[in-house]
Coordinates of C-alpha atoms and ligand atoms in Angstrom, one line a residue:
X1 CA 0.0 0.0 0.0
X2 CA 1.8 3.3 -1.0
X3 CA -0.7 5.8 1.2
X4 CA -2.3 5.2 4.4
X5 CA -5.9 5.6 4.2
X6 CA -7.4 8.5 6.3
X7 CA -10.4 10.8 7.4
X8 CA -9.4 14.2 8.7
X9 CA -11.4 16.2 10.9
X10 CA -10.9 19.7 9.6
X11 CA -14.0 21.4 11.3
X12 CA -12.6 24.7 12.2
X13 CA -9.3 23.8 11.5
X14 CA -6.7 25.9 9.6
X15 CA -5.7 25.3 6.4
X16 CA -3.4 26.7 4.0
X17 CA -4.4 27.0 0.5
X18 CA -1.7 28.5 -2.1
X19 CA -3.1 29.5 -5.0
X20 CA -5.7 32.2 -6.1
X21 CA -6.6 30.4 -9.7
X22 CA -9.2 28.0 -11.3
X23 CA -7.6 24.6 -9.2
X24 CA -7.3 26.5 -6.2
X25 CA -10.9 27.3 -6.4
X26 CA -11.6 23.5 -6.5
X27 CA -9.5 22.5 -3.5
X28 CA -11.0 25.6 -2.3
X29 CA -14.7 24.5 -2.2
X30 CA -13.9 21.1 -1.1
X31 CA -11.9 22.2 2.1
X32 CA -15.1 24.7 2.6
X33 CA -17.7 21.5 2.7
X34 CA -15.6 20.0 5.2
X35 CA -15.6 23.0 7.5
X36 CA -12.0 24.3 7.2
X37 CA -10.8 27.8 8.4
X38 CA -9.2 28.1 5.3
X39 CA -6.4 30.7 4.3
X40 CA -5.7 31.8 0.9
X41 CA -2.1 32.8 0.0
X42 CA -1.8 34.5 -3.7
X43 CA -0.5 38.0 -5.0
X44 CA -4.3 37.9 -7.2
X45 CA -7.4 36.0 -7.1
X46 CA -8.8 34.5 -9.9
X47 CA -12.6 34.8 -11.6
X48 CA -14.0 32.1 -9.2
X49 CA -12.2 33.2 -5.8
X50 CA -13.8 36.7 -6.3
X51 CA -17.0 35.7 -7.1
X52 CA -20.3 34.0 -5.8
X53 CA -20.5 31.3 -4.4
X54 CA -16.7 31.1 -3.2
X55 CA -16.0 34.9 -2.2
X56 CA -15.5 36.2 1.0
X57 CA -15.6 32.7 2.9
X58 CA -11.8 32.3 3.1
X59 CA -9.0 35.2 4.5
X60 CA -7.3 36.1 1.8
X61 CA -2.7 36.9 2.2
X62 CA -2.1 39.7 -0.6
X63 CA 1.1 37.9 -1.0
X64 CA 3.9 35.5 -2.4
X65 CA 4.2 32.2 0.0
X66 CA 6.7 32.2 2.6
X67 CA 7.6 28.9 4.3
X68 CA 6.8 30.5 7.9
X69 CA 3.1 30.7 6.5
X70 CA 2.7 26.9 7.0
X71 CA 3.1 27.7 10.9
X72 CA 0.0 26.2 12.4
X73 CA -1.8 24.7 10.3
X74 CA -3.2 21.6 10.0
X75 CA -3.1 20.5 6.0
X76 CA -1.0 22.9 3.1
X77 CA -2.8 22.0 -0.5
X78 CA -0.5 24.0 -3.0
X79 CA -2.2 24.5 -6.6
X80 CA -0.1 27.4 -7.8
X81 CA 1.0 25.8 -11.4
X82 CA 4.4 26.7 -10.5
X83 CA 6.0 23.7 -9.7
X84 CA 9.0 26.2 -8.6
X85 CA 7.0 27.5 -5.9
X86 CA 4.6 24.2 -5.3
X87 CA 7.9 22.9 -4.8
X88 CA 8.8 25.2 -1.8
X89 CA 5.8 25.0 -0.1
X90 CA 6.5 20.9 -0.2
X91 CA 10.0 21.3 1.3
X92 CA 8.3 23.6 3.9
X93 CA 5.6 21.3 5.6
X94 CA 8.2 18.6 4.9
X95 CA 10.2 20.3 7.6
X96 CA 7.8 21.5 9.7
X97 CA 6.4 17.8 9.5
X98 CA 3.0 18.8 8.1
X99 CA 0.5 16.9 5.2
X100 CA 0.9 19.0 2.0
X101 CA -0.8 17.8 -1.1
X102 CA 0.4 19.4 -4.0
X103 CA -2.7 19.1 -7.0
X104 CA -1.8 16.8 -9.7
X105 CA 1.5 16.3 -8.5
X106 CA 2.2 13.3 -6.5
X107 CA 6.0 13.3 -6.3
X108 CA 5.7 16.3 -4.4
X109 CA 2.8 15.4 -2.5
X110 CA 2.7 13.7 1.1
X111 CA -1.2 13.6 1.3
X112 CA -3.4 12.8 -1.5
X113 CA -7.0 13.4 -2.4
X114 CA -9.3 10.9 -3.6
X115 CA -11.8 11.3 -5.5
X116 CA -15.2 10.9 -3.8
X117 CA -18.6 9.8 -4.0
X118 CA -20.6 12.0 -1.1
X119 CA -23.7 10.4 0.7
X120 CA -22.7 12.4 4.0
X121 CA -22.5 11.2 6.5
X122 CA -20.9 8.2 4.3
X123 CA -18.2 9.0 1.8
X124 CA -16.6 6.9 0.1
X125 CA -12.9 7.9 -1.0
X126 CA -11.1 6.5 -4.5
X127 CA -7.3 6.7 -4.8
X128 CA -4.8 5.0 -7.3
X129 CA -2.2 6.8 -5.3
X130 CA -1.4 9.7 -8.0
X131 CA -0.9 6.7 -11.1
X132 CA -4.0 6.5 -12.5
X133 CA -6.3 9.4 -11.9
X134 CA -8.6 8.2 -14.7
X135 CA -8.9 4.7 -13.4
X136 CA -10.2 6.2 -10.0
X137 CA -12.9 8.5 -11.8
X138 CA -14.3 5.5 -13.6
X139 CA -14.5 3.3 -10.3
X140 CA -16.0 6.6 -8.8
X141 CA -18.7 6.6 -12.1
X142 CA -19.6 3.1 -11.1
X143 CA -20.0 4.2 -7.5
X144 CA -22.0 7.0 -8.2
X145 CA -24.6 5.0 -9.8
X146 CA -24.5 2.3 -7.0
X147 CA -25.1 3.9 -4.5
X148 CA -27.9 6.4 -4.4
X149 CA -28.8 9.2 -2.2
X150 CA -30.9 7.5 0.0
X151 CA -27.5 6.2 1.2
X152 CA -26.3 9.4 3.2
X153 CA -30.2 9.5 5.3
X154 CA -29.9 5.8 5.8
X155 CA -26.6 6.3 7.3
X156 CA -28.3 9.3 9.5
X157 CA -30.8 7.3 10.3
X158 CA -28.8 3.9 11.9
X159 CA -26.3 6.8 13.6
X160 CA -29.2 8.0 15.4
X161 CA -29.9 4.7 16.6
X162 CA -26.8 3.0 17.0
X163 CA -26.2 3.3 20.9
X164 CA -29.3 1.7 21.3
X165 CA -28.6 -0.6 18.5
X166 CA -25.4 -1.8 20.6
X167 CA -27.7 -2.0 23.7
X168 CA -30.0 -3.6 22.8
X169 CA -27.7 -6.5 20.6
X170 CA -24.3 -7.1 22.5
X171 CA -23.6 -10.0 20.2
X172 CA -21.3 -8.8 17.1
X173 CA -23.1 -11.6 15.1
X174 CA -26.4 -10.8 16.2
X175 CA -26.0 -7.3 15.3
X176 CA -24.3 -8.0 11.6
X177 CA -27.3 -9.7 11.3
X178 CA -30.2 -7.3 12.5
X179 CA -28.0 -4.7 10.2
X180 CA -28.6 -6.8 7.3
X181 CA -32.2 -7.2 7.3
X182 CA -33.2 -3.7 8.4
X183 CA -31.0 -2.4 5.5
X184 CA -32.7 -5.1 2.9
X185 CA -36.0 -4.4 4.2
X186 CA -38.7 -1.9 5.0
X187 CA -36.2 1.1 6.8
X188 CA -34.6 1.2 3.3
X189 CA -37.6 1.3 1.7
X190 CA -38.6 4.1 3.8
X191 CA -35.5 6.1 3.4
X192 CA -35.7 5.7 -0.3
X193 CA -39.4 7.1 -0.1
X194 CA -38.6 10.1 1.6
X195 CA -40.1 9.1 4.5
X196 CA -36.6 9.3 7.1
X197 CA -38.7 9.7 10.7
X198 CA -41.0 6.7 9.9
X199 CA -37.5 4.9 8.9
X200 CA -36.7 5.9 12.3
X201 CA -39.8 4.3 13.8
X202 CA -39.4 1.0 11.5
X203 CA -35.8 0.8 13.1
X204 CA -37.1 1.0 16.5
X205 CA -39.6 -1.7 16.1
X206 CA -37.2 -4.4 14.4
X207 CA -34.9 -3.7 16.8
X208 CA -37.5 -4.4 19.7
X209 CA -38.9 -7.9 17.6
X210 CA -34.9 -8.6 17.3
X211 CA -33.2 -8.5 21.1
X212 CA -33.0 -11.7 22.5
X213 CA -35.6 -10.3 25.4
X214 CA -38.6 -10.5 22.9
X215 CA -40.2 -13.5 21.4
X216 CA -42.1 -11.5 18.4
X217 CA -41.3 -13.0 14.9
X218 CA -39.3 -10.9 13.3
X219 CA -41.9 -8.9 10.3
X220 CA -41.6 -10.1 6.7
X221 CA -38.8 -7.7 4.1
X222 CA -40.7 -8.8 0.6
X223 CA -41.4 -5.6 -1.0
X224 CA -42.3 -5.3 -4.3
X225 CA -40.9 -2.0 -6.9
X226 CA -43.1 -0.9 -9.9
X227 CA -40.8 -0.1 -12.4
X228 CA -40.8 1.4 -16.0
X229 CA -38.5 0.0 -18.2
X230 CA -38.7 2.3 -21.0
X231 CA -39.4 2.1 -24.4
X232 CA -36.7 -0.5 -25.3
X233 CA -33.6 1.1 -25.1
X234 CA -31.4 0.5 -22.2
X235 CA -30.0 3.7 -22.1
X236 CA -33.0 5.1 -21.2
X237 CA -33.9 3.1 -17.6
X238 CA -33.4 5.8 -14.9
X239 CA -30.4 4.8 -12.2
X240 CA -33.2 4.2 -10.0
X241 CA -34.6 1.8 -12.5
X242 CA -31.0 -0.1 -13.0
X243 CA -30.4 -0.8 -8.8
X244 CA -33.8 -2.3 -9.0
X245 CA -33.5 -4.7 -11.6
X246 CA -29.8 -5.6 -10.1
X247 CA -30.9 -5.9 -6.7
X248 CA -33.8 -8.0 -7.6
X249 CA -34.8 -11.9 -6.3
X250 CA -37.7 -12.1 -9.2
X251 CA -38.4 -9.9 -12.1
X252 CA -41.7 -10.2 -13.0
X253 CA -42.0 -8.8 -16.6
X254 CA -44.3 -7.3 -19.5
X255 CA -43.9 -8.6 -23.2
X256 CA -42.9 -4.9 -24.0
X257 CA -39.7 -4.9 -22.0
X258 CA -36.9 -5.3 -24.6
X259 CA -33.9 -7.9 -24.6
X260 CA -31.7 -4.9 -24.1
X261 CA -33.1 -4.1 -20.8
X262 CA -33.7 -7.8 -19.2
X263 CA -29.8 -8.5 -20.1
X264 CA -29.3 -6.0 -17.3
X265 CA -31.5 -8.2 -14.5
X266 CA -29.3 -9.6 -12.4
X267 CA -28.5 -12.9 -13.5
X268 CA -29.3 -15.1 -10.9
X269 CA -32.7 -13.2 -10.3
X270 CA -35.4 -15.8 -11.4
X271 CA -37.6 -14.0 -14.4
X272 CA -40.9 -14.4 -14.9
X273 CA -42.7 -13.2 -18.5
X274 CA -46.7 -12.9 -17.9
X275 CA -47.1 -11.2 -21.2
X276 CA -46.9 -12.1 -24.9
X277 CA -46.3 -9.2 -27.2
X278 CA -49.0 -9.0 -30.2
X279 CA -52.0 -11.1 -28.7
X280 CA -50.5 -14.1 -27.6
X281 CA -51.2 -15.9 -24.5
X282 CA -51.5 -13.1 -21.9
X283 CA -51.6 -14.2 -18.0
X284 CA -54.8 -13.1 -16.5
X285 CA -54.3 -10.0 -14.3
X286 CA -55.7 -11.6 -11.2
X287 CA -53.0 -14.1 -11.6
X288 CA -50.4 -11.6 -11.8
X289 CA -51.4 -9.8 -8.5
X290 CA -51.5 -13.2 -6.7
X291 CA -48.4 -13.6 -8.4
X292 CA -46.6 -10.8 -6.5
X293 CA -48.2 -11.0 -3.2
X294 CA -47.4 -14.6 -3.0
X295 CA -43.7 -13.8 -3.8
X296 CA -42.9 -10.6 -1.8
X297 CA -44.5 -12.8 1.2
X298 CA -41.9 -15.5 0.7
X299 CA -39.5 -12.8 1.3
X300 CA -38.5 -11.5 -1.5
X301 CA -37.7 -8.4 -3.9
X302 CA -39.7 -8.6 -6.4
X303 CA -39.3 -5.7 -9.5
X304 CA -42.8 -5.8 -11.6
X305 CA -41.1 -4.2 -14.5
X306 CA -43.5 -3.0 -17.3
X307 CA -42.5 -1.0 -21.0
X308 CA -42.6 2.6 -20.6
X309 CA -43.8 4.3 -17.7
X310 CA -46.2 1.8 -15.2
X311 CA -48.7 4.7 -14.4
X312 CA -49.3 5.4 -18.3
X313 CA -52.0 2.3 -19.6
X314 CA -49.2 0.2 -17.6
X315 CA -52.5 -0.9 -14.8
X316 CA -50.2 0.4 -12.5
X317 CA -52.7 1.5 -9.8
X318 CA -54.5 -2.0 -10.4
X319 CA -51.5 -4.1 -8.9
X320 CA -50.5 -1.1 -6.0
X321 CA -54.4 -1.8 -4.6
X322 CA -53.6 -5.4 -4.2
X323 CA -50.2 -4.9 -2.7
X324 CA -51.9 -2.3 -0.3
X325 CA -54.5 -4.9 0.5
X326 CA -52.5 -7.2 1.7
X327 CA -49.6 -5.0 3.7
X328 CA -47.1 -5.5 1.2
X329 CA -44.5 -2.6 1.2
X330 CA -43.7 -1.0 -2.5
X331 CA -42.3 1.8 -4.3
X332 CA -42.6 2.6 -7.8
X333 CA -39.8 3.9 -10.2
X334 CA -41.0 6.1 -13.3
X335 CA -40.1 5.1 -17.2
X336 CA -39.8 7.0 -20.2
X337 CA -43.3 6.5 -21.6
X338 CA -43.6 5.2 -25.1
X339 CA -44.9 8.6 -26.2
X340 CA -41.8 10.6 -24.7
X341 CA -39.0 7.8 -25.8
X342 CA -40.7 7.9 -29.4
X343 CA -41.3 11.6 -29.6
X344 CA -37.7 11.6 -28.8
X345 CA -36.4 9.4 -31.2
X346 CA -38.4 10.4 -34.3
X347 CA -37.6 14.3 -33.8
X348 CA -41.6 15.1 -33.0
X349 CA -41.4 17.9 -30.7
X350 CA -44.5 16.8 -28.8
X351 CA -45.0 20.5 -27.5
X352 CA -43.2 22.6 -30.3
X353 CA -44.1 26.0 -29.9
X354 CA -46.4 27.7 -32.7
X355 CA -47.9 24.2 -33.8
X356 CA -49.4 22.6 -30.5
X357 CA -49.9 23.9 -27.1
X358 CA -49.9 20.6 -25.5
X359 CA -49.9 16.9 -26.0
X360 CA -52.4 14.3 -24.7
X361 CA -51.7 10.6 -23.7
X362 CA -54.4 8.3 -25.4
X363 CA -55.5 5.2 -26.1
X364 CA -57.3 3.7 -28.9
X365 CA -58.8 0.8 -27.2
X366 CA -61.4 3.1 -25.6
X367 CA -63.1 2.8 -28.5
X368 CA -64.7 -0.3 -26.9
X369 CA -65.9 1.5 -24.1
X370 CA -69.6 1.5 -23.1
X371 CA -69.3 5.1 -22.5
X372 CA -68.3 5.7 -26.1
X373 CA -65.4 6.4 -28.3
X374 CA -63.0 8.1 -26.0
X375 CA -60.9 9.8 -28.9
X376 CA -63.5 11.7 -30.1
X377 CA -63.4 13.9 -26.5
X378 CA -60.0 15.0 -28.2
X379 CA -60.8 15.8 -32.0
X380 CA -60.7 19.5 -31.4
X381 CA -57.7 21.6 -31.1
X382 CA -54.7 21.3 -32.5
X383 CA -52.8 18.9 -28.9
X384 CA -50.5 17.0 -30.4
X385 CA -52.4 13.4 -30.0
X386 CA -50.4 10.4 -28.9
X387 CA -52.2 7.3 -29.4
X388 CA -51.0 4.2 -27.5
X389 CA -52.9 0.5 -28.4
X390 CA -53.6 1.5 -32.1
X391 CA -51.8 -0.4 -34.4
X392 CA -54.7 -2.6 -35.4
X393 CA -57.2 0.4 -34.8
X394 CA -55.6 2.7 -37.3
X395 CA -58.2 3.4 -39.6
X396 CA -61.0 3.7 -36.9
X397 CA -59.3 6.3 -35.2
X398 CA -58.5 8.6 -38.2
X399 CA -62.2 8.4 -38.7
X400 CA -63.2 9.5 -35.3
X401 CA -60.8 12.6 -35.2
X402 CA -61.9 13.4 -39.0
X403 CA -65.6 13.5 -37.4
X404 CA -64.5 15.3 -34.4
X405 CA -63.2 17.9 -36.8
X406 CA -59.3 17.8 -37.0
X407 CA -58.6 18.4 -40.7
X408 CA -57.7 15.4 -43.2
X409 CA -54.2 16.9 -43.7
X410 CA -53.5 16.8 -40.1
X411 CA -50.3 14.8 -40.4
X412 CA -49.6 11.8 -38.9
X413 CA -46.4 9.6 -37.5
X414 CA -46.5 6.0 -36.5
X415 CA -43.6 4.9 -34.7
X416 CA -42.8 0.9 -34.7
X417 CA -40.3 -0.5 -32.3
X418 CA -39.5 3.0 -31.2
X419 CA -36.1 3.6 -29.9
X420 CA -35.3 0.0 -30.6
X421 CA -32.6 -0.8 -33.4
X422 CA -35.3 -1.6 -35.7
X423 CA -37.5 1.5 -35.5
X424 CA -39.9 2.8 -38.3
X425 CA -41.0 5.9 -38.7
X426 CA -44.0 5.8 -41.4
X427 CA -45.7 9.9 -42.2
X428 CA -49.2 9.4 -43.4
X429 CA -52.4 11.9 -42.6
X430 CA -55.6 11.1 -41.2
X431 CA -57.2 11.3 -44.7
X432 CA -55.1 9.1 -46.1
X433 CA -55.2 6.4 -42.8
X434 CA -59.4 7.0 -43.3
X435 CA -59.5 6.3 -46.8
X436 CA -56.8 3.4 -46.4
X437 CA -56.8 -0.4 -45.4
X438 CA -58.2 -1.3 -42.0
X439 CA -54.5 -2.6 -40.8
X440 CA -51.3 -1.6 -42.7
X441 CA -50.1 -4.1 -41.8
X442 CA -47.6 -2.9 -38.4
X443 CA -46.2 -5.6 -36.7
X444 CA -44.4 -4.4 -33.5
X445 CA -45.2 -2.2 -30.9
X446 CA -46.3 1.6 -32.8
X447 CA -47.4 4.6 -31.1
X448 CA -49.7 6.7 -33.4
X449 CA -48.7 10.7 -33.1
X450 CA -51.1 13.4 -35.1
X451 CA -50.8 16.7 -35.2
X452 CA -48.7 19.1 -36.9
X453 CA -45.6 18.3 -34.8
X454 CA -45.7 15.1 -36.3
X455 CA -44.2 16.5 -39.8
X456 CA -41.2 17.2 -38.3
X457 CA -39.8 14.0 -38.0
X458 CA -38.7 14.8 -41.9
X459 CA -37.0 17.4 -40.9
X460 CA -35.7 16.8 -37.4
X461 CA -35.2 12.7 -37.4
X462 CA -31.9 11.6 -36.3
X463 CA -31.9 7.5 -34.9
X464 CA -32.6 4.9 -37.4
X465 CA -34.0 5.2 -40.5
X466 CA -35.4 8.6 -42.0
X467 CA -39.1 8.4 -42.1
X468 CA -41.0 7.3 -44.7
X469 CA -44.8 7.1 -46.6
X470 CA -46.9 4.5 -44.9
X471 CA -48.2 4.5 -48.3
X472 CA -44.6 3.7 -49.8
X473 CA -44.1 1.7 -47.0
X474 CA -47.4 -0.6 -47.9
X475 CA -46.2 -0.8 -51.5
X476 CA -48.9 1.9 -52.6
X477 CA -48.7 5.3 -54.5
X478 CA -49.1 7.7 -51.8
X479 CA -51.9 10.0 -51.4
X480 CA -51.7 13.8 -52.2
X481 CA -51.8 15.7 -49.1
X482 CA -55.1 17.4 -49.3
X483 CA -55.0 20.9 -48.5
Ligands
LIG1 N1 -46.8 1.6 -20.0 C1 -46.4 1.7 -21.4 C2 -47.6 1.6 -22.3 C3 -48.3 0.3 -22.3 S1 -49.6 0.1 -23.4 C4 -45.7 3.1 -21.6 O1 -45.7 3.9 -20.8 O2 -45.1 3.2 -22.7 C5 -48.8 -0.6 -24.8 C6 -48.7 0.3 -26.0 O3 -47.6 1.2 -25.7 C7 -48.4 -0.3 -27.3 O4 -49.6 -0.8 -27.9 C8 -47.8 0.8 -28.1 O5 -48.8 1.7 -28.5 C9 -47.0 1.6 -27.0 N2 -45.6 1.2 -27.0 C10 -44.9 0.6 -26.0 N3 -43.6 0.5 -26.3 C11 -43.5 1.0 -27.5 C12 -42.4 1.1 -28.4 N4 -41.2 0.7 -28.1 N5 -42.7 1.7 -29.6 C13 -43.9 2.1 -30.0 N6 -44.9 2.0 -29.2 C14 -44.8 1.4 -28.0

């Protein structure tokens, strides 16, 4: 091991910056977070020592360094750029047997800085000891996403309780365990939700059900996540989305979640598919709520991933009810919705300015609804429509908005597979799709988008294929646009 691994307490402690330019201004704010009295020594001060939000929270010497200057202090950083000078202030906590790390220089350097990921109270410091400053960023990347923010109130909330913790669990082994299960269980949870004072309470009770002195079970951890997968690519599952699906005992998935995304699941979580895409065999909702009940009571974790986002047509609220019911803890991590990730990915502003002032989630299939057709509410206006459950509806619903007056030019975009390596982008217009076959003849999953935003894609497309005529597409002359 080249460096001893450290922690220094520098809470209104003095420490000798020198340096007035952009790296000292780094050091600068770093020492500042960790409470240090810190003293500036430089003949100037840069741009970001003289202004917001670094000025005036450091004394400033109008002055060349000296070696008596490191008198006192508790840690020298020199970030001058003049190795000449960093060099002096080296040799000068070298004699007066002081740390001095001197930035981007290790040879000259006593102490280093890590890099850091920061879930105060919990840091956790990265060093390659000065060799391989780039190696130690990419650990710290991997870190970041790891290790989420929740991390620093969970660590506030077992300090609060850790005397007690001791107390009440004088065996070491006894303790790693309790430690174990509260932080795999419902305080987690808790913490994660924003909800750090009922985290507290949840603490407090599984540490009473845990001491030897009481003989109540301890309470089950299954929990079960919600979670949006996203359109199809990968790229596009939030962090939040990623710990879940690697921290997971069972993933229990939708048809719609692409290959891309369930190579991510942790391997040795068991999957379970309770979807087909396109009409197959489809597992009956109420078996997919017993489903998860059943599991998160056996203990587990227990992701329900869906495509998209699971509070957009994702029956999201249908499965949180049951959970609820029976006292099963969840939380529920948002996905792009297909609308969003295809918008994105064809170049359809969903909201561009002068040609809608807003954009409306639909679905097609309400077309079977007692109550009526549901898209004709929305035929007015010129809302950018997104239609979700379409594909075999096309026609249909062109009618309905051409009798709930939106214009037969009103362009249209259907977007197949969107943001998935196999995307299609097909233009069309409503008068066309009314006047055309019932299907075209789409066979993956298409979101239908109508309104003039839609004819940007032609101009604006970027991932994929450019878009093309549905009517081309279909092997057909295309229409002319009526005017
Ligand atoms: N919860 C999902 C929607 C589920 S409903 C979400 O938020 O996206 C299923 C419909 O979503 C499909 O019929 C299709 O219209 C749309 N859809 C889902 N993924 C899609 C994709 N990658 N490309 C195009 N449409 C998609």
């Amino acid at each position: 091991m080249d460096y001893f691994p450290l922690f220094l307490d520098l809470r209104s402690r003095p420490v000798l910056l020198v340096g007035g330019g952009a790296v000292a201004s780094r050091k600068l704010a770093l020492l500042l977070e960790a409470g240090a009295h810190v003293t500036v020594v430089a003949p100037a001060l840069g741009e970001a020592l003289s202004s917001p939000p670094l000025a005036g929270r450091f004394a400033w010497r109008e002055a060349r360094f000296e070696p008596a200057m490191v008198g006192g202090q508790r840690l020298v950083v020199a970030a001058t750029g003049d190795r000449a000078v960093n060099a002096e202030v080296a040799a000068a906590c070298e004699r007066a047997g002081l740390p001095v790390n001197v930035v981007d220089d290790p040879e000259l350097s006593s102490a280093i800085v890590p890099a850091i990921v920061d879930r105060s109270p919990l840091v956790i410091a990265i060093s390659s000891a000065g060799t391989a400053p780039m190696l130690a960023r990419l650990v710290r990347e991997k870190l970041e996403t790891a290790i989420d923010e929740s991390f620093g109130a969970l660590a506030r909330v077992l300090a609060r309780a850790r005397r007690r913790i001791v107390a009440a669990l004088p065996d070491a082994a006894a303790r790693r365990r309790f430690y174990g299960d509260a932080l795999a269980g419902p305080v987690a949870s808790l913490v994660r939700a924003g909800r750090e004072s009922e985290a507290d309470a949840a603490l407090e009770r599984a540490l009473v059900a845990s001491s030897p002195a009481s003989d109540a079970t301890a309470p089950a951890r299954g929990r079960v996540l919600l979670v949006g997968a996203g359109p199809g690519d990968p790229g596009l599952l939030t962090l939040r989305a990623l710990r879940a699906i690697q921290e997971a005992d069972v993933v229990v998935h939708d048809g719609l979640v692409s290959d891309g995304v369930l190579a991510l699941v942790r391997r040795d979580a068991r999957r379970i598919p309770v979807a087909k895409q396109g009409g197959g065999a489809q597992v009956p909702q109420a078996e997919i709520d017993a489903r998860l009940v059943a599991l998160a009571r056996e203990g587990l974790t227990v992701v329900r991933l869906k495509g998209g986002d699971p509070f957009v047509f994702g029956r999201g609220a249908e499965e949180l009810r049951v959970l609820r019911a029976a006292g099963i803890p969840y939380e529920v991590v948002p996905g792009i919705t297909a609308a969003v990730g295809a918008a994105a990915y064809a170049g359809i502003p969903l909201t561009d300015r002068g040609n809608a002032a807003g954009a409306r989630l639909l679905t097609a299939r309400r077309a079977d609804d007692a109550a009526g057709d549901g898209l004709a509410a929305h035929g007015a206006g010129d809302d950018t429509l997104a239609i979700y459950m379409g594909r075999a509806r096309l026609r249909d619903s062109a009618r309905t908005l051409l009798r709930a007056g939106r214009p037969a030019a009103t362009p249209v975009a259907l977007v197949e597979h969107a943001t998935r390596p196999q995307q299609r982008v097909l233009t069309s217009t409503l008068g066309e799709l009314a006047a055309g076959p019932p299907d075209p003849g789409l066979a993956g999953p298409t979101i239908m988008i109508v309104g003039e935003a839609a004819a940007l894609a032609a101009e604006l497309h970027w991932f994929a294929g450019a878009p093309q005529p549905l009517a081309v597409a279909a092997g057909r002359a295309p229409l002319e646009r009526a005017s």
